[in-house]
CSV table of C-alpha atoms in Angstrom, one decimal:
chain,number,residue,atom,x,y,z
A,25,UNK,CA,15.4,-74.9,-49.3
A,26,UNK,CA,17.8,-72.4,-47.8
A,27,UNK,CA,16.8,-68.8,-47.2
A,28,UNK,CA,17.9,-66.3,-49.7
A,29,UNK,CA,20.0,-63.5,-48.2
A,30,UNK,CA,18.8,-59.9,-49.0
A,31,UNK,CA,21.8,-57.6,-49.3
A,32,UNK,CA,21.7,-53.8,-49.8
A,33,UNK,CA,24.7,-52.5,-51.7
A,34,UNK,CA,25.4,-48.7,-51.7
A,35,UNK,CA,28.0,-46.1,-51.8
A,36,UNK,CA,27.2,-43.3,-49.3
A,37,UNK,CA,28.9,-40.0,-48.6
A,38,UNK,CA,29.5,-39.0,-44.9
A,39,UNK,CA,26.4,-36.8,-45.0
A,40,UNK,CA,24.2,-39.6,-46.4
A,41,UNK,CA,24.2,-38.5,-50.0
A,42,UNK,CA,24.0,-41.3,-52.6
A,43,UNK,CA,23.1,-39.4,-55.8
A,44,UNK,CA,22.8,-36.0,-57.5
A,45,UNK,CA,20.9,-35.3,-60.7
A,46,UNK,CA,20.4,-39.0,-61.6
A,47,UNK,CA,24.1,-39.9,-61.1
A,48,UNK,CA,26.6,-40.5,-58.4
A,49,UNK,CA,28.5,-37.4,-57.3
A,50,UNK,CA,31.9,-39.3,-57.5
A,51,UNK,CA,34.0,-41.6,-59.6
A,52,UNK,CA,35.1,-44.7,-57.7
A,53,UNK,CA,36.6,-47.2,-60.2
A,54,UNK,CA,37.8,-49.5,-57.4
A,55,UNK,CA,34.3,-49.6,-55.9
A,56,UNK,CA,32.6,-50.3,-59.3
A,57,UNK,CA,34.9,-53.4,-59.6
A,58,UNK,CA,33.8,-54.5,-56.1
A,59,UNK,CA,30.1,-53.9,-57.0
A,60,UNK,CA,30.5,-56.1,-60.1
A,61,UNK,CA,32.1,-58.9,-58.1
A,62,UNK,CA,29.4,-58.7,-55.4
A,63,UNK,CA,26.5,-58.7,-57.8
A,64,UNK,CA,27.5,-60.9,-60.8
A,65,UNK,CA,25.2,-63.8,-61.3
A,66,UNK,CA,22.7,-62.6,-58.7
A,67,UNK,CA,19.3,-60.9,-59.1
A,68,UNK,CA,19.6,-57.1,-58.7
A,69,UNK,CA,16.6,-55.0,-57.6
A,70,UNK,CA,16.5,-51.3,-58.4
A,71,UNK,CA,14.1,-48.5,-58.9
A,72,UNK,CA,13.4,-47.1,-62.4
A,73,UNK,CA,15.4,-43.9,-61.8
A,74,UNK,CA,18.5,-46.1,-60.9
A,75,UNK,CA,17.8,-48.2,-64.0
A,76,UNK,CA,17.6,-45.0,-66.1
A,77,UNK,CA,20.9,-43.7,-64.7
A,78,UNK,CA,22.6,-47.0,-65.6
A,79,UNK,CA,21.0,-46.8,-69.0
A,80,UNK,CA,20.7,-50.5,-69.7
A,81,UNK,CA,20.3,-53.8,-67.9
A,82,UNK,CA,23.4,-54.8,-65.9
A,83,UNK,CA,25.0,-57.8,-67.8
A,84,UNK,CA,25.4,-61.1,-66.2
A,85,UNK,CA,22.6,-60.5,-63.6
A,86,UNK,CA,18.9,-60.8,-63.7
A,87,UNK,CA,17.6,-57.2,-63.4
A,88,UNK,CA,14.3,-56.5,-61.5
A,89,UNK,CA,13.1,-52.9,-61.9
A,90,UNK,CA,10.4,-51.3,-59.8
A,91,UNK,CA,8.2,-48.7,-61.5
A,92,UNK,CA,4.7,-47.7,-60.7
A,93,UNK,CA,3.9,-46.8,-64.3
A,94,UNK,CA,6.7,-47.1,-66.9
A,95,UNK,CA,7.4,-50.5,-68.4
A,96,UNK,CA,10.8,-51.5,-69.7
A,97,UNK,CA,10.6,-53.8,-72.7
A,98,UNK,CA,13.9,-55.7,-72.5
A,99,UNK,CA,14.4,-59.5,-72.3
A,100,UNK,CA,16.9,-59.1,-69.4
A,101,UNK,CA,14.5,-57.0,-67.3
A,102,UNK,CA,11.7,-58.1,-65.1
A,103,UNK,CA,9.2,-55.4,-64.1
A,104,UNK,CA,7.6,-55.0,-60.7
A,105,UNK,CA,5.2,-52.4,-59.3
A,106,UNK,CA,6.3,-52.5,-55.7
A,107,UNK,CA,9.2,-53.6,-53.6
A,108,UNK,CA,7.4,-56.7,-52.3
A,109,UNK,CA,6.6,-57.7,-55.9
A,110,UNK,CA,10.2,-57.1,-56.9
A,111,UNK,CA,11.6,-59.1,-54.0
A,112,UNK,CA,9.3,-62.0,-54.9
A,113,UNK,CA,10.5,-61.9,-58.5
A,114,UNK,CA,14.1,-61.7,-57.5
A,115,UNK,CA,13.7,-64.6,-55.0
A,116,UNK,CA,12.2,-66.7,-57.8
A,117,UNK,CA,15.1,-65.7,-60.2
A,118,UNK,CA,17.6,-66.6,-57.5
A,119,UNK,CA,16.1,-70.0,-56.9
A,120,UNK,CA,15.9,-70.7,-60.6
A,121,UNK,CA,19.7,-70.3,-60.8
A,122,UNK,CA,20.4,-72.0,-57.4
A,123,UNK,CA,21.5,-68.6,-56.1
A,124,UNK,CA,21.4,-67.7,-52.4
A,125,UNK,CA,21.4,-63.9,-52.5
A,126,UNK,CA,19.4,-60.9,-53.9
A,127,UNK,CA,21.2,-57.5,-54.2
A,128,UNK,CA,19.2,-54.3,-53.7
A,129,UNK,CA,21.1,-51.6,-55.5
A,130,UNK,CA,19.1,-48.4,-55.2
A,131,UNK,CA,18.1,-45.7,-55.2
A,132,UNK,CA,17.1,-43.7,-52.2
A,133,UNK,CA,13.4,-44.6,-52.1
A,134,UNK,CA,14.1,-48.3,-52.6
A,135,UNK,CA,16.8,-48.3,-49.9
A,136,UNK,CA,14.4,-46.6,-47.4
A,137,UNK,CA,11.8,-49.3,-48.0
A,138,UNK,CA,14.3,-52.2,-48.2
A,139,UNK,CA,16.5,-51.5,-45.2
A,140,UNK,CA,13.9,-53.2,-42.9
A,141,UNK,CA,13.9,-56.3,-45.1
A,142,UNK,CA,17.6,-56.7,-45.6
A,143,UNK,CA,19.9,-59.2,-43.8
A,144,UNK,CA,23.1,-57.5,-44.7
A,145,UNK,CA,24.4,-54.1,-45.9
A,146,UNK,CA,27.5,-53.7,-48.1
A,147,UNK,CA,28.3,-50.0,-47.8
A,148,UNK,CA,31.1,-48.1,-49.3
A,149,UNK,CA,31.4,-45.0,-47.1
A,150,UNK,CA,32.8,-42.2,-49.3
A,151,UNK,CA,35.0,-40.1,-47.1
A,152,UNK,CA,33.5,-36.7,-48.1
A,153,UNK,CA,30.4,-34.6,-47.5
A,154,UNK,CA,28.7,-34.0,-50.9
A,155,UNK,CA,25.7,-32.2,-52.2
A,156,UNK,CA,23.0,-34.4,-53.6
A,157,UNK,CA,19.3,-35.0,-54.0
A,158,UNK,CA,19.1,-38.7,-53.0
A,159,UNK,CA,20.1,-40.1,-49.6
A,160,UNK,CA,20.7,-43.4,-47.8
A,161,UNK,CA,18.7,-44.1,-44.6
A,162,UNK,CA,20.5,-43.9,-41.3
A,163,UNK,CA,22.3,-47.2,-40.3
A,164,UNK,CA,21.0,-47.8,-36.8
A,165,UNK,CA,23.7,-49.4,-34.6
A,166,UNK,CA,21.0,-51.0,-32.5
A,167,UNK,CA,20.0,-53.0,-35.6
A,168,UNK,CA,23.2,-53.3,-37.6
A,169,UNK,CA,26.7,-54.5,-36.5
A,170,UNK,CA,29.8,-53.9,-38.6
A,171,UNK,CA,31.2,-57.4,-39.3
A,172,UNK,CA,34.0,-56.3,-41.7
A,173,UNK,CA,35.8,-53.0,-42.4
A,174,UNK,CA,38.3,-52.3,-45.2
A,175,UNK,CA,39.9,-48.9,-45.5
A,176,UNK,CA,40.4,-48.1,-49.2
A,177,UNK,CA,42.7,-45.2,-50.1
A,178,UNK,CA,41.7,-43.4,-53.3
A,179,UNK,CA,43.2,-45.0,-56.4
A,180,UNK,CA,44.2,-43.0,-59.5
A,181,UNK,CA,40.6,-43.4,-60.8
A,182,UNK,CA,38.8,-42.6,-57.5
A,183,UNK,CA,37.6,-39.2,-56.5
A,184,UNK,CA,37.8,-39.9,-52.7
A,185,UNK,CA,39.1,-42.5,-50.3
A,186,UNK,CA,36.5,-44.9,-49.0
A,187,UNK,CA,35.8,-47.3,-46.2
A,188,UNK,CA,34.0,-50.5,-47.2
A,189,UNK,CA,31.9,-51.9,-44.4
A,190,UNK,CA,29.8,-55.1,-44.3
A,191,UNK,CA,27.0,-54.8,-41.7
A,192,UNK,CA,25.1,-57.8,-40.4
A,193,UNK,CA,21.6,-57.5,-38.9
A,194,UNK,CA,21.7,-58.0,-35.1
A,195,UNK,CA,19.3,-60.7,-34.0
A,196,UNK,CA,17.2,-60.1,-30.8
């Protein structure tokens, strides 16, 4: 059976900020549309704080939530106590639906652990420096190569212009 790709999806300010006070410090309607298109039908892996900030399971996707203590009692949520456990659950869910990709969607602690496991990064670079309390790990150019870049001017429902970049892991 084919390998299942592990993709990290994030929006990141120039200074690395991804969140502030349990929310994103921007409004990017065009990016939310892209996020939905990228993740629909695929297992999404997230930490409990990210789940709490969304407020409910993302529809149309199996949701895997990592939490050391809290349990979420919802039929569309699978619980895991660690990233490896969550990745195993997401891989199982992907195989059950003949899927070929798992999407890791945050937050900062999960990204920091998952960046070494990921095959691909789909990063929306927000063209601003913003205050925040959650950050994305550095993208090491020795490890990651930009395969696709799309410059996105800010639309009427976007706080900032962005640059959407797909990074592929370099192979030794």
